[in-house]
Short mmCIF file of C-alpha atoms and ligand atoms in Angstrom, two decimals:
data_model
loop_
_atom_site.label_atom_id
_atom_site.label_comp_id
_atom_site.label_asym_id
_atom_site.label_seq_id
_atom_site.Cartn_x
_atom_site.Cartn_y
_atom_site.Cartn_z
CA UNK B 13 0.00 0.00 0.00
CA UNK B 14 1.78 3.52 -0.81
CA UNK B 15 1.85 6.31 1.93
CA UNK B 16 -0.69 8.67 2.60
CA UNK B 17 -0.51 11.47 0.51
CA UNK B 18 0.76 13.24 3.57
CA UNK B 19 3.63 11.49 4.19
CA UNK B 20 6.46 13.26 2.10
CA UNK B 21 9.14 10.41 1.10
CA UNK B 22 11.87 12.06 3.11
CA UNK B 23 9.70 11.17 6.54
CA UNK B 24 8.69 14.40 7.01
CA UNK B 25 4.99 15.82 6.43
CA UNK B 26 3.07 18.25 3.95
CA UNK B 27 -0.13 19.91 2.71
CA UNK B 28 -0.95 17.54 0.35
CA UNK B 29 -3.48 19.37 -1.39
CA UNK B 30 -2.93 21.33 -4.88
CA UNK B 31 -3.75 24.77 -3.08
CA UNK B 32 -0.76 24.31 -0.95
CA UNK B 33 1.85 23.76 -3.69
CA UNK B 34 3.61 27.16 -2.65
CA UNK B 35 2.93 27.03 1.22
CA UNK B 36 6.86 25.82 1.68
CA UNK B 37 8.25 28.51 -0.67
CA UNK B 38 6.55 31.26 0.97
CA UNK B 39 7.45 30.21 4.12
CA UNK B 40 11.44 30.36 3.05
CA UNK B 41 11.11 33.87 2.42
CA UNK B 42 13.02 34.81 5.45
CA UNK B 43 14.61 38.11 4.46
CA UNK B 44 10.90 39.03 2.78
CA UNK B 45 8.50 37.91 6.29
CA UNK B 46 11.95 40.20 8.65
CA UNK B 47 11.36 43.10 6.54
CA UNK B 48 7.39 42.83 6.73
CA UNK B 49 7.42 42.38 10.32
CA UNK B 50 10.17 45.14 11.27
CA UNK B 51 8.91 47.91 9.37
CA UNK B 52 5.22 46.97 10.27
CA UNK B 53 3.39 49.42 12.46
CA UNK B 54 1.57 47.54 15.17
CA UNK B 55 -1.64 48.58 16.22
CA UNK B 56 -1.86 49.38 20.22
CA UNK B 57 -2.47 46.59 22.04
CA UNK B 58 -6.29 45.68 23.69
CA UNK B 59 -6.64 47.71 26.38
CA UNK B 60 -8.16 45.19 29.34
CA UNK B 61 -11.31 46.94 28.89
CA UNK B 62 -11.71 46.18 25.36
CA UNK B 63 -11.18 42.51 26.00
CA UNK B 64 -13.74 42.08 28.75
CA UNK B 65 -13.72 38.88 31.03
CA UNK B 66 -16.36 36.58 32.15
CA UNK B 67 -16.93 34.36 34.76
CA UNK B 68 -16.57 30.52 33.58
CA UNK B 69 -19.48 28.22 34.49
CA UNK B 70 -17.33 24.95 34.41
CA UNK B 71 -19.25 21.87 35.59
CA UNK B 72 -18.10 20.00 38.41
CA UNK B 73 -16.79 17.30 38.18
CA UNK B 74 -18.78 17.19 34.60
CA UNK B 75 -21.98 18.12 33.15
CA UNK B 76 -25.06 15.51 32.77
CA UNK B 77 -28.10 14.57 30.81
CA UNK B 78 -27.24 15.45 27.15
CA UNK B 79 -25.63 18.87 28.06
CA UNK B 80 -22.18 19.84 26.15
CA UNK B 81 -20.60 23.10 27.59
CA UNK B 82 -17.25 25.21 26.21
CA UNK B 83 -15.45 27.23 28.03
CA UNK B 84 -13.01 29.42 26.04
CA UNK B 85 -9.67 29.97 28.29
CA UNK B 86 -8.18 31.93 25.62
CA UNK B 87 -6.86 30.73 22.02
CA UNK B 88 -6.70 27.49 21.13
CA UNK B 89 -7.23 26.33 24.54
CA UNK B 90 -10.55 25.39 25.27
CA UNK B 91 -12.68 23.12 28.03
CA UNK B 92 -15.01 21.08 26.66
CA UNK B 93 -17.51 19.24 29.07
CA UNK B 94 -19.28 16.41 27.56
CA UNK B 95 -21.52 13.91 29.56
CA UNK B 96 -18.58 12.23 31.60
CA UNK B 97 -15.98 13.81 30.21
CA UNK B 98 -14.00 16.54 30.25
CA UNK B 99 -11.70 17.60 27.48
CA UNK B 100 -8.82 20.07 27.25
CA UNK B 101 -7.45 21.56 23.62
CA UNK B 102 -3.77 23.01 23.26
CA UNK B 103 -3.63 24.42 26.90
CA UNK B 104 -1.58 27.11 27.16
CA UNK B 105 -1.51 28.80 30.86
CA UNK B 106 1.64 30.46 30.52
CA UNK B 107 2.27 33.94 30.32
CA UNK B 108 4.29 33.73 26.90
CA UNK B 109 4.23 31.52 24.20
CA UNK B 110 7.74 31.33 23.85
CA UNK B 111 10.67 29.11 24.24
CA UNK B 112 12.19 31.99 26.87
CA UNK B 113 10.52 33.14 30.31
CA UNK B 114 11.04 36.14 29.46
CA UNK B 115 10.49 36.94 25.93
CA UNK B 116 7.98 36.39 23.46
CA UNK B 117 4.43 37.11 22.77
CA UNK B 118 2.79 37.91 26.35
CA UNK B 119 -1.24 37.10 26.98
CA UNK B 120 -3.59 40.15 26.49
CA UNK B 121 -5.41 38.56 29.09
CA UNK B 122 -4.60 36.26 31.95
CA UNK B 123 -6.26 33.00 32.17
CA UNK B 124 -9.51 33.14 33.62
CA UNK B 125 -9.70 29.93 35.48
CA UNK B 126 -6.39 28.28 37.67
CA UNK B 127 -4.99 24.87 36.33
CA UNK B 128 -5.84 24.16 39.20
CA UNK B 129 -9.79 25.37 39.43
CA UNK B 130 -9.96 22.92 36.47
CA UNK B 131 -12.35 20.19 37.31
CA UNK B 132 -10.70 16.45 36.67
CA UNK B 133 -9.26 16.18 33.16
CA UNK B 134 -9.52 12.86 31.10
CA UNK B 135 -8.20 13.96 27.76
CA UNK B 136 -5.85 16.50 26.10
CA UNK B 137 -6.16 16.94 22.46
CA UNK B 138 -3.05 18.80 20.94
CA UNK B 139 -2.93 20.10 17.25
CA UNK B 140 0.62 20.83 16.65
CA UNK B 141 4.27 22.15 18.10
CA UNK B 142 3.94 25.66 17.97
CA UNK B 143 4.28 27.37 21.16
CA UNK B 144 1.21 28.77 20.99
CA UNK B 145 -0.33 25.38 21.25
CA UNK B 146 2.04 23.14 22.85
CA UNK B 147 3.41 24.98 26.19
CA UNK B 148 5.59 22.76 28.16
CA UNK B 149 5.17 24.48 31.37
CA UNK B 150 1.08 23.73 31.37
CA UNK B 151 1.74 20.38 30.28
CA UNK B 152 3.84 19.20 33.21
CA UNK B 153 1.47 20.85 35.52
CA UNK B 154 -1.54 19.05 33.74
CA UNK B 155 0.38 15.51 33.94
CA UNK B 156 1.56 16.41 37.72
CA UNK B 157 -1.98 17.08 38.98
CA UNK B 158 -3.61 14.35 36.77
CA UNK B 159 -0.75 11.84 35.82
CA UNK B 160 -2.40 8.76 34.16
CA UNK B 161 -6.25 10.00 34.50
CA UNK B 162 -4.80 11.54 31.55
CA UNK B 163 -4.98 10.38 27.98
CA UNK B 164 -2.96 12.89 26.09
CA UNK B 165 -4.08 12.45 21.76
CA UNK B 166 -1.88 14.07 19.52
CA UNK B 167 -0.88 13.55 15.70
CA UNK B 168 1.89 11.67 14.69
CA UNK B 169 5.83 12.27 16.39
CA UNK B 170 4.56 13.31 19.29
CA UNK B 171 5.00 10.60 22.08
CA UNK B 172 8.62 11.12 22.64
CA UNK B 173 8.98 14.74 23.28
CA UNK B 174 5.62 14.16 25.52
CA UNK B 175 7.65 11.07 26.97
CA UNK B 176 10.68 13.30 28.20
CA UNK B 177 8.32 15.07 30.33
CA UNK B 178 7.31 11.63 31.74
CA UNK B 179 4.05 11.35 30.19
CA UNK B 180 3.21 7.79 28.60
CA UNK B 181 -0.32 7.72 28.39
CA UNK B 182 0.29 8.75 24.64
CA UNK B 183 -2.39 8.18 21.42
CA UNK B 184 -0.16 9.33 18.26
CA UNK B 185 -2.66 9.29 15.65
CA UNK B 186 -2.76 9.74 11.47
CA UNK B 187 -5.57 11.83 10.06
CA UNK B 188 -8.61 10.12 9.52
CA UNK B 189 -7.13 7.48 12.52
CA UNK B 190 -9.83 7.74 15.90
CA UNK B 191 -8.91 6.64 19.23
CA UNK B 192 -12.00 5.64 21.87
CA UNK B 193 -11.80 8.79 24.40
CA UNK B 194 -11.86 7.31 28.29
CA UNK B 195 -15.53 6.13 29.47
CA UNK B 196 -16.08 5.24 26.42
CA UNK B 197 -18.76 7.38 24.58
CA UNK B 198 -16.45 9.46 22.45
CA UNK B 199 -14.40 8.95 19.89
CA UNK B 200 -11.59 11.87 18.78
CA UNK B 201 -10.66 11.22 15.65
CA UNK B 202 -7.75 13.25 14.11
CA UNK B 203 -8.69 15.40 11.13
CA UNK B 204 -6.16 17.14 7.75
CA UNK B 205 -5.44 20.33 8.25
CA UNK B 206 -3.37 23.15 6.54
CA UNK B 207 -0.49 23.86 8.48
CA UNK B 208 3.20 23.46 9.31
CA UNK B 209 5.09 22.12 12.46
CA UNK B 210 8.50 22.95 13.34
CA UNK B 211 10.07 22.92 16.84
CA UNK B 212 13.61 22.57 18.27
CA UNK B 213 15.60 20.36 17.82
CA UNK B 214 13.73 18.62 15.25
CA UNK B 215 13.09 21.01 11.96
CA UNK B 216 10.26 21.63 9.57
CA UNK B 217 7.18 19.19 9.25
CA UNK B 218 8.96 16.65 10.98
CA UNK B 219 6.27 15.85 13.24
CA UNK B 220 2.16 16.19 11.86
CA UNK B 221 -0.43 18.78 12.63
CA UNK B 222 -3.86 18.23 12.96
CA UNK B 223 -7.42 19.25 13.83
CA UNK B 224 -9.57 16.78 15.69
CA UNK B 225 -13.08 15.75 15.77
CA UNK B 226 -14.89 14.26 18.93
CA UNK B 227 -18.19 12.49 17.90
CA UNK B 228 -20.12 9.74 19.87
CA UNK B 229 -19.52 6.27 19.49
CA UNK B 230 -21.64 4.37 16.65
CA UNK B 231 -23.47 1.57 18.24
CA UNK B 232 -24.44 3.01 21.42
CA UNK B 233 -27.44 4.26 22.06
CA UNK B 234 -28.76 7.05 23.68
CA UNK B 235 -30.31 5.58 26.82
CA UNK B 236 -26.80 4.81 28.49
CA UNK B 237 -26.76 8.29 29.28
CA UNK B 238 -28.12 9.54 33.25
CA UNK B 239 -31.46 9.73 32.11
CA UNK B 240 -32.78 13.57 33.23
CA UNK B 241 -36.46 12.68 32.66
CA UNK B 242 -35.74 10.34 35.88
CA UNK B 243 -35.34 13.55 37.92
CA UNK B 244 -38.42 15.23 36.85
CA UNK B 245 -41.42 16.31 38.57
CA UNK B 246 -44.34 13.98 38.10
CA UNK B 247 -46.75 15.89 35.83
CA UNK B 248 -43.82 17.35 34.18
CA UNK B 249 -42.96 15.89 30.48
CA UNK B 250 -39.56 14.45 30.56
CA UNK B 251 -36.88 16.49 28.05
CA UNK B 252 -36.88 14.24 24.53
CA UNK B 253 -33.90 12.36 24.78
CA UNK B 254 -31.03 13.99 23.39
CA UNK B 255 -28.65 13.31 20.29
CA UNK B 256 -25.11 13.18 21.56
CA UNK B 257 -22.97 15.78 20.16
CA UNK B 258 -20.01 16.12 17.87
CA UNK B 259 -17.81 18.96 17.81
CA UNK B 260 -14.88 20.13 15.58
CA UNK B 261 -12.15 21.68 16.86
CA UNK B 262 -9.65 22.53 13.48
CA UNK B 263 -6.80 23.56 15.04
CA UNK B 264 -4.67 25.44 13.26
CA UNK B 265 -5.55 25.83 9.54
CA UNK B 266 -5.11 27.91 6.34
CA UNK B 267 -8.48 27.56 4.56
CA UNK B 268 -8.11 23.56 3.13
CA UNK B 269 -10.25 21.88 0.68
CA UNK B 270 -10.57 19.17 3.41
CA UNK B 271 -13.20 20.50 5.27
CA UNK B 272 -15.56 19.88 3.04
CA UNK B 273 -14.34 16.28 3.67
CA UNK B 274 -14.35 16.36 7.74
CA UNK B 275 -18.20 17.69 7.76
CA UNK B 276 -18.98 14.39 5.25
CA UNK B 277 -17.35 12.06 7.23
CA UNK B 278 -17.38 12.85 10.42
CA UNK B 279 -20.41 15.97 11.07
CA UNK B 280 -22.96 17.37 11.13
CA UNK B 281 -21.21 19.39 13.88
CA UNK B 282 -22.91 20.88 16.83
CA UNK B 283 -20.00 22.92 17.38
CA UNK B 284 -17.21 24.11 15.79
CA UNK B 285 -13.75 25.79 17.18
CA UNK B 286 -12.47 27.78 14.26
CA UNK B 287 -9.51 30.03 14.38
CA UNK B 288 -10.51 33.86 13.13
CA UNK B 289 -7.11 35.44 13.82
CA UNK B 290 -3.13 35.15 12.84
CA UNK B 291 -3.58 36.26 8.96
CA UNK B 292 -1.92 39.36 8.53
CA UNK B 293 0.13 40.02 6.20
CA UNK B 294 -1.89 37.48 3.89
CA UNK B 295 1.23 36.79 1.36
CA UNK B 296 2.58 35.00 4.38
CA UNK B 297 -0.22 33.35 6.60
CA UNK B 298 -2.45 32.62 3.61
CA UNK B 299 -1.01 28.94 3.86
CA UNK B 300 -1.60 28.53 7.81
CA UNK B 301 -4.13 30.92 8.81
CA UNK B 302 -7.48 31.38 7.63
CA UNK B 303 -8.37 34.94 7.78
CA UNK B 304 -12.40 35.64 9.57
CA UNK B 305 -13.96 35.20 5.91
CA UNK B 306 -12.43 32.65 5.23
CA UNK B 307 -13.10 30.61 8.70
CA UNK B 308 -17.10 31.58 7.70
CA UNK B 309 -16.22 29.57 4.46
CA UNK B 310 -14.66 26.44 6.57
CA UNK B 311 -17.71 26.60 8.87
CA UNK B 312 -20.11 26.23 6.01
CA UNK B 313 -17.67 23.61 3.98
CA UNK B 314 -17.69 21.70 7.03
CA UNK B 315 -21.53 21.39 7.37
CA UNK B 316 -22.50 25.19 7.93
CA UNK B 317 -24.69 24.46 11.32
CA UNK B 318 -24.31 24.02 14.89
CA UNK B 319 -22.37 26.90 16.88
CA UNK B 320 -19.61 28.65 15.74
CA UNK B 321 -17.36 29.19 18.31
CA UNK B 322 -14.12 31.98 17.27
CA UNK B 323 -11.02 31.29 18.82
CA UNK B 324 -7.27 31.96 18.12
CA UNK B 325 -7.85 36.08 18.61
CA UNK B 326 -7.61 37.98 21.48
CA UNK B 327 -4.82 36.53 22.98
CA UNK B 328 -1.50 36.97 22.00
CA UNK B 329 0.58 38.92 19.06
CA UNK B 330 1.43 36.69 16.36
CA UNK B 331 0.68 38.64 13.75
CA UNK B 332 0.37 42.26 12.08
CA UNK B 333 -3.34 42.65 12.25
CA UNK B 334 -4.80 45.27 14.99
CA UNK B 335 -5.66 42.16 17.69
CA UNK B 336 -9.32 43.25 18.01
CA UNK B 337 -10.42 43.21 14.17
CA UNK B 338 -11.21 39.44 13.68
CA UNK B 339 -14.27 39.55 15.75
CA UNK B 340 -15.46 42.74 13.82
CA UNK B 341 -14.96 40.68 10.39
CA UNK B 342 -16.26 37.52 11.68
CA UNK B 343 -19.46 39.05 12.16
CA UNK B 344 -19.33 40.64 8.72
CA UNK B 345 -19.04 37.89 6.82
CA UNK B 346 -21.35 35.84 8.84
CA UNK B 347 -24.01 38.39 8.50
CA UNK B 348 -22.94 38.56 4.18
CA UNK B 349 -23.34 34.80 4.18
CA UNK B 350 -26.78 35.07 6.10
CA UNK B 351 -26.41 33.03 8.60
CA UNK B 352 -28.66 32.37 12.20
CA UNK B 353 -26.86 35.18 14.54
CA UNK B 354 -27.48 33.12 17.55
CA UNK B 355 -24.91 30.30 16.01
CA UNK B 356 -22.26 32.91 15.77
CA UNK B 357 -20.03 32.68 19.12
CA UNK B 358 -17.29 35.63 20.15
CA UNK B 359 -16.80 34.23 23.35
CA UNK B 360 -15.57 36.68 26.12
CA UNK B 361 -12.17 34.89 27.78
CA UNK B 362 -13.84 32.71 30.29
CA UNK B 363 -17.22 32.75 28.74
CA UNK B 364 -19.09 29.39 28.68
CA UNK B 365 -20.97 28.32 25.73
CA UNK B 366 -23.80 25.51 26.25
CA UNK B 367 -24.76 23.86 23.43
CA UNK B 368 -26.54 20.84 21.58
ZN1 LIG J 415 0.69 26.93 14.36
ZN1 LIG J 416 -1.53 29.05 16.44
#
């Protein structure tokens, strides 16, 4: 059988889609991307009241009945509560994302919940190596508090650097490869997406990147869930049972003819964590980061229901756009595409999202 189309034939990893042919090209421009980025003025950073704060209503130790709730901590890293189960994406507590303490791109906002006001943890999902996404210093506190209550699911190359921290409860998966989540109700599988990895010592694409879906077992059915109707008043009618949820969380992504794919196979989605920010200047993130129209555009390829939940904004600096315009273009181009405005989610840092 030949290799995925993924699999480069020098072991390392690529986009293997025709839209991406340039992606590595651009990304060599070094002398082109310093120039940009000195000379670039910055817009001011968020002042703390423009990126307002809310209160996270985290279930403890998880939610019940059919309910799915989403706490955004800030970027990529979310909490998502499904019956049983509670799931982290890239968390990143620290103050920079950054190789160094002490320099780097420093949090707009801090977290608004402790590691440890987290309720118990069974699974991490990680998309890639960038700092952003993959902060050491969170990780070791996550495996010292939780050790091996915790299943940590990443894409491929990922077990030993995980396994110098001393963490061995390690699913390396493929795209399109699903592991059974703990308690066994969920399934994440791993899904394509449009990106790059590259982290010290090991170079370029030599470990994958992915996004990841988490969608209910086939075969079970409904009724081993805690049944709410038991708990209701007689005379009262007992909720309809509940479809279980799937949710999409793309990681990081330039806008990829695989989503189209991903909502086929593995949606309709009840939710969906898409990145709105990191695309400026476009001749240089166009191959890793969608811009807020184009996220729209992933949300419908990949079914175009369920919530829409924006994160990667609002955070930290990566990248020359004024921090606070992806929200004001996400809202554009969901209102051009005429879409339901109470499926559109700009979550607050901290703000909790029920949904399904
Ligand atoms: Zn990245
Ligand atoms: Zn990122």
């Amino acid at each position: 059988m030949s290799a995925p189309s993924h699999h480069g034939p020098d072991g390392r990893f690529l986009n293997p889609w025709p839209v991406a042919k340039g992606d590595d090209e651009i990304r060599r421009q070094f002398w082109r991307v310093a120039r940009t980025f000195l000379l670039a003025r910055r817009p001011p950073n968020p002042r703390p009241s423009q990126l307002p704060t809310a209160r996270p209503e985290v279930a403890h130790p998880t939610v019940d009945g059919g309910e799915v709730r989403i706490t955004w901590i800030g970027h990529a890293s979310t909490l998502i509560q499904l019956p049983g189960l509670n799931v982290l994406t890239d968390p990143v507590w620290s103050t920079r994302c950054s190789p160094f303490r002490a320099l780097g791109p420093r949090r707009f906002v801090p977290p608004p919940l402790a590691l440890d006001e987290l309720p118990p943890i069974q699974a991490v999902l990680l998309s890639h190596d960038h700092y952003d996404h993959l902060d050491r210093p969170t990780i070791e506190a996550l495996h010292a508090r939780f050790g091996d209550g915790l299943t940590w699911l990443t894409p491929l190359r990922y077990a030993e650097w995980l396994g110098a921290l001393g963490i061995t409860r390690v699913v390396e998966l493929d795209w399109w490869e699903g592991a059974l989540l703990p308690g066994g109700r969920f399934r994440a599988v791993a899904v394509p997406a449009r990106h790059w990895s590259r982290r010290k010592p090991l170079g370029t694409n030599q470990r994958l990147w992915c996004g990841w879906a988490v969608v209910p077992v086939e075969g079970e059915v409904d009724a081993a869930l805690p049944e709410r109707a038991d708990v209701a008043p007689a005379g009262v009618a007992p909720d309809p049972p509940r479809r279980r949820p799937r949710i999409w969380f793309a990681g990081d992504s330039g806008y990829c003819p695989a989503f189209a794919e991903i909502g086929r196979r593995l949606g309709p989605f009840d939710a969906s964590l898409v990145p709105i920010g990191a695309y400026e200047p476009r001749w240089f993130m166009e191959p890793s980061h969608m811009n807020p129209e184009e996220a729209v555009r992933a949300y419908r390829d990949g079914g175009g229901r369920g919530a829409f939940v924006s994160i990667h904004w609002g955070t930290f600096r990566l990248t020359l756009e004024d921090p606070l315009e992806p929200p004001v273009r996400v809202r554009a181009a969901w209102d051009e595409a005429g879409l339901p405005a109470p499926d559109l989610h700009v979550p607050r840092h901290g703000e909790t999202l029920q949904v399904g």
